[in-house]
Structures are given as C-alpha cells and as structure tokens.
Amino acid sequence: MKKIAVIGSINIDFFVEVDSSPKPGETKLGNSFFRGLGGKGANQAVAASRLGAEVSFFGSVGNDENGKYVIDTLRQEKVNTMFLNTTDTNTGVAFIEITHAENRIVVVSGANNYTNVSYIKNILREMLEHDIFVFQLEVPMETLEYLIPILHKEGKVIVVNPAPALYIRKELIDKINYLTPNEHEYRVVLKTAAEMDKVLSEFPNKLMITCGKKGVKFFDGKKIFHVPAYAVEAVDTTGAGDTFCGAFVTALADGKTLIECVSFGNKAAALSVLKKGAQKGMPYQEEIEHFYEKELSPDGEWHIQTN
Ligand code: RIB
C-alpha cells in the first residue's frame, strides 16, 4: 500500500447540541456538550488510518494542554505524529453547534497558521518519502503554493479537499490530481458560475464534486458518473466530507479504480454520520465490510449521464 501524507489542520472540537440557533442577543440552553479531536486535516488522517492506510500527519499544535490532548489522540489512532510542529501559540479550536444533525462551525486557527513554508522546508526530505499527499484549506495557502509544484515535479499524487472554500489559481489546479469540493465550494474554488456538469467536463478524472445525500459526480473523459450516496438517518454530519476524503485516498493508496475510490468514500461517509462528533462515527475497515454486506444498500444504481 502507498504511504499517505496529510498536510493540514488539527483542532480540538467543542460541540454543543441545541434545538435551534440563538438569534443575535439571545441566550439559549443547550442539550449537551462534548469535545473531541478535529480539524479537517486530522479528521482525514484518522479516517484513512482506521481504514488501514499508513498515514503521517504534518501540522502544528500549541505548547498547551489542548496540544497534548490532540497529539495523544492522534497517536492512539495510529497516525504518525513524528513530524508535528509545536509552536508557542494556542492549538487550533473549533466551536461546533449541532442542530437537528446539521452543524455550524467557527474555527480559531491558532497554531495551524504555523503549518507554513518555513516548517515545511525543515521536514521536506522526510515528507517526500510518502506517495499520496492530501491537503485541505485550513492551513495557509502559501503552503500549498510552495509544496504542490515540488510534489508535482516529483510525480507524487496530490489530492486537495478545498474546504473551507477559497479560490485556487489555475496553474495550481493543473498540478493537482484530485480535487474534491462539495456542491457549493466548487464555485468559489474555481471561480465559476457555470452549470455543474459543464464544470465537471472541464476537469476529467480530477474534479469529484460531493453532493451530500445525493452522492458524488465526476467526468471520466467520456461521460459523467454519478455515484449515489447510501441512504442513512444522520445524527450529525460533522466530518462526513473528511471521512469521504480519508476513505477516498485509502482506496487510491490501495490501487483501486476511481469509481471504486468514490464508492468506498461514500460508504465510509454514510457510516460516519450515524454518531455525534467529527470522528466518533468514522468507520474501521471491518465495520464497512459488516454494514454493507448485512445492513445497508445503496439508494440507487450507479448511473451514467451522457452529455
Ligand atoms: O470538517 C469538520 C471539521 O471542521 C471539524 O473537526 C472542525 O475542527 C473544522 O476544522
């Protein structure tokens, strides 16, 4: 299996469950509180590790209690933390409100801002011992600008989950192998107002648009594939996109075809929303096998859409 490097954010997530969001100036009583390891980078690393991938995490924490907690948790998840950067600022935090399975998230990046070019230069040699590189957009864009051209030149596989959505310039997009925005993000990332299918057709075998309950769409050069999601009763969708990416890159590392990678991502993402928290529901390999043999079935056949 190929080795995966995730270059991304790591946060401590503070969740509150509440029946409805308070309006400005209003105070509401919540139903429950819990915390957990989070950050899109750490979530994707954990999702891949649980599914059997060999994963190293490249990111930054603060020299504080939260930093110790997130490092310990990442280690328990069998993610390689050898290259982590410890800084004098606070570990990233995210405040997450869950209302009827939907979430609202505010992130204070803190140490994640130090996953920058000077840190990367220090560990570049070790980083290049990996095969598949996974990014999100919760670390400075300058890090992607610096690293992606180097990785591209080295012939590495580059996956970018562009969340939260920011514009990525065309020269960088050209060097990315797989881009996985959701149905809202792709418009910002590619600065386009065009119809989804038109945009997909411009990025064959590169652009995978995740559409939540509706599944994932991509163009293989001849036709648009729509790989449906699995119908489940979600309790919390936090981390579902991260689980999709973690599973997608695990299947890539295992040499699967693109459609198999997307389908595996959908299976993992469907299971992830059955528990509260970004990582609680992320499945292990055995769970995927068990659930899909015995309990879940896709809500439709794969269908091919021709232009
Ligand atoms: O994608 C979910 C993640 O977004 C949370 O874990 C939170 O930390 C934010 O980064």
GROMACS .gro file of C-alpha atoms and ligand atoms in nm:
model
  317
    1MET     CA    1   0.000   0.000   0.000
    2LYS     CA    2   0.122   0.350  -0.083
    3LYS     CA    3   0.212   0.589   0.201
    4ILE     CA    4  -0.014   0.887   0.268
    5ALA     CA    5   0.094   1.230   0.398
    6VAL     CA    6  -0.180   1.463   0.523
    7ILE     CA    7  -0.072   1.828   0.542
    8GLY     CA    8  -0.345   2.008   0.731
    9SER     CA    9  -0.519   2.142   1.036
   10ILE     CA   10  -0.561   1.987   1.376
   11ASN     CA   11  -0.812   2.128   1.623
   12ILE     CA   12  -0.984   2.044   1.942
   13ASP     CA   13  -1.357   2.047   1.868
   14PHE     CA   14  -1.605   2.175   2.129
   15PHE     CA   15  -1.957   2.060   2.043
   16VAL     CA   16  -2.286   2.190   2.179
   17GLU     CA   17  -2.620   2.042   2.085
   18VAL     CA   18  -2.911   2.284   2.081
   19ASP     CA   19  -3.267   2.264   1.940
   20SER     CA   20  -3.229   2.587   1.742
   21SER     CA   21  -2.958   2.850   1.697
   22PRO     CA   22  -2.977   3.157   1.922
   23LYS     CA   23  -3.057   3.483   1.743
   24PRO     CA   24  -2.820   3.781   1.793
   25GLY     CA   25  -2.854   3.897   2.154
   26GLU     CA   26  -3.042   3.581   2.262
   27THR     CA   27  -2.926   3.316   2.514
   28LYS     CA   28  -3.034   2.953   2.468
   29LEU     CA   29  -2.993   2.649   2.686
   30GLY     CA   30  -2.814   2.367   2.507
   31ASN     CA   31  -2.883   1.995   2.546
   32SER     CA   32  -2.530   1.854   2.570
   33PHE     CA   33  -2.161   1.932   2.542
   34PHE     CA   34  -1.864   1.716   2.439
   35ARG     CA   35  -1.518   1.761   2.292
   36GLY     CA   36  -1.304   1.562   2.052
   37LEU     CA   37  -1.012   1.566   1.813
   38GLY     CA   38  -1.092   1.758   1.496
   39GLY     CA   39  -0.958   1.978   1.220
   40LYS     CA   40  -1.014   1.875   0.861
   41GLY     CA   41  -0.654   1.753   0.828
   42ALA     CA   42  -0.654   1.541   1.144
   43ASN     CA   43  -1.002   1.406   1.060
   44GLN     CA   44  -0.890   1.290   0.717
   45ALA     CA   45  -0.574   1.133   0.862
   46VAL     CA   46  -0.778   0.942   1.123
   47ALA     CA   47  -1.038   0.831   0.867
   48ALA     CA   48  -0.763   0.686   0.646
   49SER     CA   49  -0.578   0.524   0.935
   50ARG     CA   50  -0.893   0.349   1.064
   51LEU     CA   51  -0.941   0.203   0.717
   52GLY     CA   52  -0.592   0.053   0.718
   53ALA     CA   53  -0.380   0.321   0.547
   54GLU     CA   54  -0.027   0.413   0.655
   55VAL     CA   55  -0.061   0.784   0.734
   56SER     CA   56   0.174   1.060   0.851
   57PHE     CA   57   0.033   1.390   0.968
   58PHE     CA   58   0.212   1.719   0.900
   59GLY     CA   59   0.069   2.007   1.101
   60SER     CA   60   0.111   2.232   1.403
   61VAL     CA   61  -0.011   2.238   1.763
   62GLY     CA   62   0.041   2.476   2.054
   63ASN     CA   63   0.257   2.404   2.355
   64ASP     CA   64  -0.058   2.373   2.570
   65GLU     CA   65  -0.298   2.119   2.725
   66ASN     CA   66  -0.509   2.104   2.409
   67GLY     CA   67  -0.193   2.031   2.209
   68LYS     CA   68  -0.108   1.734   2.432
   69TYR     CA   69  -0.463   1.603   2.404
   70VAL     CA   70  -0.473   1.618   2.023
   71ILE     CA   71  -0.128   1.459   1.984
   72ASP     CA   72  -0.215   1.172   2.222
   73THR     CA   73  -0.543   1.113   2.043
   74LEU     CA   74  -0.379   1.114   1.700
   75ARG     CA   75  -0.122   0.861   1.825
   76GLN     CA   76  -0.395   0.635   1.962
   77GLU     CA   77  -0.540   0.642   1.612
   78LYS     CA   78  -0.207   0.504   1.480
   79VAL     CA   79  -0.130   0.817   1.279
   80ASN     CA   80   0.242   0.901   1.258
   81THR     CA   81   0.293   1.226   1.456
   82MET     CA   82   0.674   1.231   1.428
   83PHE     CA   83   0.683   1.541   1.208
   84LEU     CA   84   0.440   1.759   1.407
   85ASN     CA   85   0.538   2.119   1.470
   86THR     CA   86   0.498   2.255   1.825
   87THR     CA   87   0.452   2.632   1.845
   88ASP     CA   88   0.413   2.895   2.118
   89THR     CA   89   0.059   2.987   2.019
   90ASN     CA   90  -0.268   2.810   2.104
   91THR     CA   91  -0.371   2.480   1.947
   92GLY     CA   92  -0.650   2.532   1.690
   93VAL     CA   93  -1.002   2.519   1.829
   94ALA     CA   94  -1.341   2.475   1.665
   95PHE     CA   95  -1.676   2.561   1.820
   96ILE     CA   96  -1.945   2.344   1.667
   97GLU     CA   97  -2.318   2.383   1.716
   98ILE     CA   98  -2.529   2.083   1.621
   99THR     CA   99  -2.896   2.144   1.547
  100HIS     CA  100  -3.105   1.858   1.402
  101ALA     CA  101  -2.795   1.679   1.260
  102GLU     CA  102  -2.672   1.994   1.084
  103ASN     CA  103  -2.370   2.185   1.206
  104ARG     CA  104  -2.237   2.541   1.225
  105ILE     CA  105  -1.862   2.570   1.281
  106VAL     CA  106  -1.635   2.854   1.390
  107VAL     CA  107  -1.261   2.778   1.378
  108VAL     CA  108  -0.987   2.975   1.550
  109SER     CA  109  -0.680   2.854   1.363
  110GLY     CA  110  -0.406   2.934   1.618
  111ALA     CA  111  -0.111   2.701   1.560
  112ASN     CA  112  -0.248   2.586   1.223
  113ASN     CA  113  -0.120   2.915   1.079
  114TYR     CA  114   0.231   2.787   1.150
  115THR     CA  115   0.197   2.498   0.908
  116ASN     CA  116   0.383   2.733   0.681
  117VAL     CA  117   0.671   2.728   0.434
  118SER     CA  118   0.949   2.751   0.696
  119TYR     CA  119   0.810   2.445   0.878
  120ILE     CA  120   0.770   2.253   0.551
  121LYS     CA  121   1.128   2.331   0.446
  122ASN     CA  122   1.255   2.164   0.764
  123ILE     CA  123   1.079   1.832   0.701
  124LEU     CA  124   1.062   1.827   0.321
  125ARG     CA  125   1.303   1.536   0.278
  126GLU     CA  126   1.101   1.309   0.510
  127MET     CA  127   0.779   1.429   0.353
  128LEU     CA  128   0.894   1.321   0.008
  129GLU     CA  129   0.918   0.961   0.130
  130HIS     CA  130   0.536   0.947   0.100
  131ASP     CA  131   0.339   0.878  -0.218
  132ILE     CA  132  -0.002   1.044  -0.183
  133PHE     CA  133  -0.037   1.398  -0.046
  134VAL     CA  134  -0.364   1.526   0.098
  135PHE     CA  135  -0.443   1.893   0.161
  136GLN     CA  136  -0.739   2.099   0.280
  137LEU     CA  137  -0.760   2.479   0.311
  138GLU     CA  138  -0.735   2.529   0.688
  139VAL     CA  139  -0.359   2.594   0.665
  140PRO     CA  140  -0.205   2.893   0.483
  141MET     CA  141  -0.248   2.891   0.105
  142GLU     CA  142   0.124   2.977   0.074
  143THR     CA  143   0.197   2.621   0.198
  144LEU     CA  144   0.003   2.472  -0.094
  145GLU     CA  145   0.158   2.724  -0.334
  146TYR     CA  146   0.506   2.619  -0.224
  147LEU     CA  147   0.458   2.245  -0.192
  148ILE     CA  148   0.229   2.145  -0.478
  149PRO     CA  149   0.475   2.241  -0.759
  150ILE     CA  150   0.751   2.043  -0.581
  151LEU     CA  151   0.530   1.737  -0.536
  152HIS     CA  152   0.407   1.760  -0.895
  153LYS     CA  153   0.766   1.767  -1.022
  154GLU     CA  154   0.842   1.458  -0.812
  155GLY     CA  155   0.550   1.275  -0.972
  156LYS     CA  156   0.354   1.244  -0.644
  157VAL     CA  157  -0.024   1.206  -0.627
  158ILE     CA  158  -0.185   1.527  -0.498
  159VAL     CA  159  -0.537   1.539  -0.352
  160VAL     CA  160  -0.693   1.867  -0.241
  161ASN     CA  161  -1.016   1.887  -0.045
  162PRO     CA  162  -1.078   2.261  -0.086
  163ALA     CA  163  -1.257   2.329   0.243
  164PRO     CA  164  -1.326   2.589   0.364
  165ALA     CA  165  -1.366   2.715   0.009
  166LEU     CA  166  -1.106   2.956  -0.128
  167TYR     CA  167  -1.016   3.039  -0.485
  168ILE     CA  168  -0.728   2.827  -0.620
  169ARG     CA  169  -0.547   2.965  -0.923
  170LYS     CA  170  -0.547   2.762  -1.246
  171GLU     CA  171  -0.170   2.693  -1.251
  172LEU     CA  172  -0.205   2.517  -0.917
  173ILE     CA  173  -0.524   2.333  -1.013
  174ASP     CA  174  -0.335   2.197  -1.317
  175LYS     CA  175  -0.085   2.027  -1.085
  176ILE     CA  176  -0.350   1.869  -0.858
  177ASN     CA  177  -0.457   1.513  -0.941
  178TYR     CA  178  -0.787   1.505  -0.749
  179LEU     CA  179  -0.996   1.796  -0.627
  180THR     CA  180  -1.294   1.716  -0.401
  181PRO     CA  181  -1.511   2.024  -0.333
  182ASN     CA  182  -1.875   1.998  -0.236
  183GLU     CA  183  -2.161   2.130  -0.449
  184HIS     CA  184  -2.122   2.483  -0.304
  185GLU     CA  185  -1.744   2.500  -0.270
  186TYR     CA  186  -1.657   2.425  -0.634
  187ARG     CA  187  -1.800   2.760  -0.748
  188VAL     CA  188  -1.569   2.957  -0.516
  189VAL     CA  189  -1.264   2.735  -0.569
  190LEU     CA  190  -1.284   2.752  -0.950
  191LYS     CA  191  -1.447   3.098  -0.961
  192THR     CA  192  -1.725   2.981  -1.189
  193ALA     CA  193  -2.096   3.036  -1.230
  194ALA     CA  194  -2.130   2.759  -1.492
  195GLU     CA  195  -2.357   2.455  -1.452
  196MET     CA  196  -2.208   2.169  -1.252
  197ASP     CA  197  -2.195   1.922  -1.544
  198LYS     CA  198  -2.021   2.178  -1.766
  199VAL     CA  199  -1.758   2.243  -1.498
  200LEU     CA  200  -1.710   1.868  -1.443
  201SER     CA  201  -1.649   1.815  -1.813
  202GLU     CA  202  -1.360   2.064  -1.799
  203PHE     CA  203  -1.173   1.856  -1.539
  204PRO     CA  204  -1.182   1.490  -1.644
  205ASN     CA  205  -1.077   1.239  -1.376
  206LYS     CA  206  -0.979   1.529  -1.149
  207LEU     CA  207  -1.286   1.704  -1.017
  208MET     CA  208  -1.502   1.499  -0.781
  209ILE     CA  209  -1.800   1.704  -0.659
  210THR     CA  210  -1.956   1.572  -0.340
  211CYS     CA  211  -2.328   1.649  -0.316
  212GLY     CA  212  -2.415   1.525   0.036
  213LYS     CA  213  -2.711   1.285   0.032
  214LYS     CA  214  -2.710   1.296  -0.349
  215GLY     CA  215  -2.369   1.130  -0.382
  216VAL     CA  216  -2.066   1.225  -0.590
  217LYS     CA  217  -2.025   1.327  -0.955
  218PHE     CA  218  -1.718   1.318  -1.179
  219PHE     CA  219  -1.636   1.311  -1.550
  220ASP     CA  220  -1.412   1.033  -1.683
  221GLY     CA  221  -1.334   1.198  -2.018
  222LYS     CA  222  -1.636   1.042  -2.194
  223LYS     CA  223  -1.928   1.053  -1.957
  224ILE     CA  224  -2.037   1.192  -1.624
  225PHE     CA  225  -2.055   0.934  -1.346
  226HIS     CA  226  -2.299   0.985  -1.063
  227VAL     CA  227  -2.212   0.758  -0.770
  228PRO     CA  228  -2.511   0.770  -0.532
  229ALA     CA  229  -2.473   0.807  -0.157
  230TYR     CA  230  -2.616   0.549   0.083
  231ALA     CA  231  -2.944   0.640   0.249
  232VAL     CA  232  -2.898   0.666   0.626
  233GLU     CA  233  -3.062   0.852   0.914
  234ALA     CA  234  -2.793   1.110   1.007
  235VAL     CA  235  -2.747   1.225   1.368
  236ASP     CA  236  -2.451   1.457   1.296
  237THR     CA  237  -2.293   1.531   0.958
  238THR     CA  238  -1.975   1.693   1.105
  239GLY     CA  239  -1.673   1.527   0.946
  240ALA     CA  240  -1.867   1.342   0.672
  241GLY     CA  241  -1.671   1.521   0.397
  242ASP     CA  242  -1.346   1.443   0.580
  243THR     CA  243  -1.441   1.076   0.610
  244PHE     CA  244  -1.514   1.069   0.236
  245CYS     CA  245  -1.166   1.210   0.162
  246GLY     CA  246  -0.987   0.982   0.407
  247ALA     CA  247  -1.156   0.676   0.257
  248PHE     CA  248  -1.106   0.801  -0.099
  249VAL     CA  249  -0.728   0.834  -0.052
  250THR     CA  250  -0.707   0.500   0.129
  251ALA     CA  251  -0.864   0.330  -0.174
  252LEU     CA  252  -0.626   0.527  -0.401
  253ALA     CA  253  -0.330   0.405  -0.193
  254ASP     CA  254  -0.464   0.053  -0.238
  255GLY     CA  255  -0.458   0.089  -0.618
  256LYS     CA  256  -0.836   0.094  -0.670
  257THR     CA  257  -1.004   0.249  -0.974
  258LEU     CA  258  -1.151   0.597  -0.948
  259ILE     CA  259  -1.509   0.475  -0.929
  260GLU     CA  260  -1.412   0.224  -0.657
  261CYS     CA  261  -1.240   0.503  -0.462
  262VAL     CA  262  -1.550   0.723  -0.481
  263SER     CA  263  -1.779   0.438  -0.386
  264PHE     CA  264  -1.558   0.346  -0.087
  265GLY     CA  265  -1.562   0.714   0.017
  266ASN     CA  266  -1.943   0.716   0.002
  267LYS     CA  267  -1.969   0.402   0.214
  268ALA     CA  268  -1.741   0.542   0.485
  269ALA     CA  269  -1.912   0.884   0.482
  270ALA     CA  270  -2.257   0.726   0.524
  271LEU     CA  271  -2.145   0.538   0.836
  272SER     CA  272  -1.971   0.845   0.978
  273VAL     CA  273  -2.295   1.042   1.023
  274LEU     CA  274  -2.455   0.778   1.245
  275LYS     CA  275  -2.269   0.903   1.555
  276LYS     CA  276  -2.215   1.250   1.702
  277GLY     CA  277  -1.874   1.419   1.665
  278ALA     CA  278  -1.635   1.454   1.373
  279GLN     CA  279  -1.454   1.126   1.437
  280LYS     CA  280  -1.683   0.911   1.655
  281GLY     CA  281  -1.863   0.762   1.357
  282MET     CA  282  -1.562   0.722   1.127
  283PRO     CA  283  -1.568   0.352   1.042
  284TYR     CA  284  -1.297   0.086   1.067
  285GLN     CA  285  -1.244  -0.149   0.771
  286GLU     CA  286  -1.436  -0.435   0.942
  287GLU     CA  287  -1.738  -0.210   1.002
  288ILE     CA  288  -1.756  -0.122   0.635
  289GLU     CA  289  -1.749  -0.488   0.539
  290HIS     CA  290  -2.010  -0.579   0.801
  291PHE     CA  291  -2.256  -0.295   0.731
  292TYR     CA  292  -2.252  -0.315   0.356
  293GLU     CA  293  -2.289  -0.690   0.345
  294LYS     CA  294  -2.562  -0.712   0.602
  295GLU     CA  295  -2.738  -0.383   0.660
  296LEU     CA  296  -2.708  -0.100   0.414
  297SER     CA  297  -2.784  -0.097   0.047
  298PRO     CA  298  -2.732   0.190  -0.194
  299ASP     CA  299  -3.037   0.403  -0.262
  300GLY     CA  300  -2.996   0.358  -0.635
  301GLU     CA  301  -2.794   0.202  -0.912
  302TRP     CA  302  -2.484   0.380  -1.040
  303HIS     CA  303  -2.599   0.560  -1.344
  304ILE     CA  304  -2.414   0.713  -1.631
  305GLN     CA  305  -2.513   1.050  -1.759
  306THR     CA  306  -2.406   1.141  -2.110
  307ASN     CA  307  -2.369   1.500  -2.222
  308RIB     O1  308  -1.484   1.916   0.880
  308RIB     C1  309  -1.511   1.920   1.018
  308RIB     C2  310  -1.401   1.994   1.090
  308RIB     O2  311  -1.401   2.130   1.050
  308RIB     C3  312  -1.412   1.996   1.241
  308RIB     O3  313  -1.349   1.886   1.301
  308RIB     C4  314  -1.354   2.130   1.279
  308RIB     O4  315  -1.237   2.122   1.357
  308RIB     C5  316  -1.329   2.204   1.147
  308RIB     O5  317  -1.197   2.202   1.110
   0.00000   0.00000   0.00000
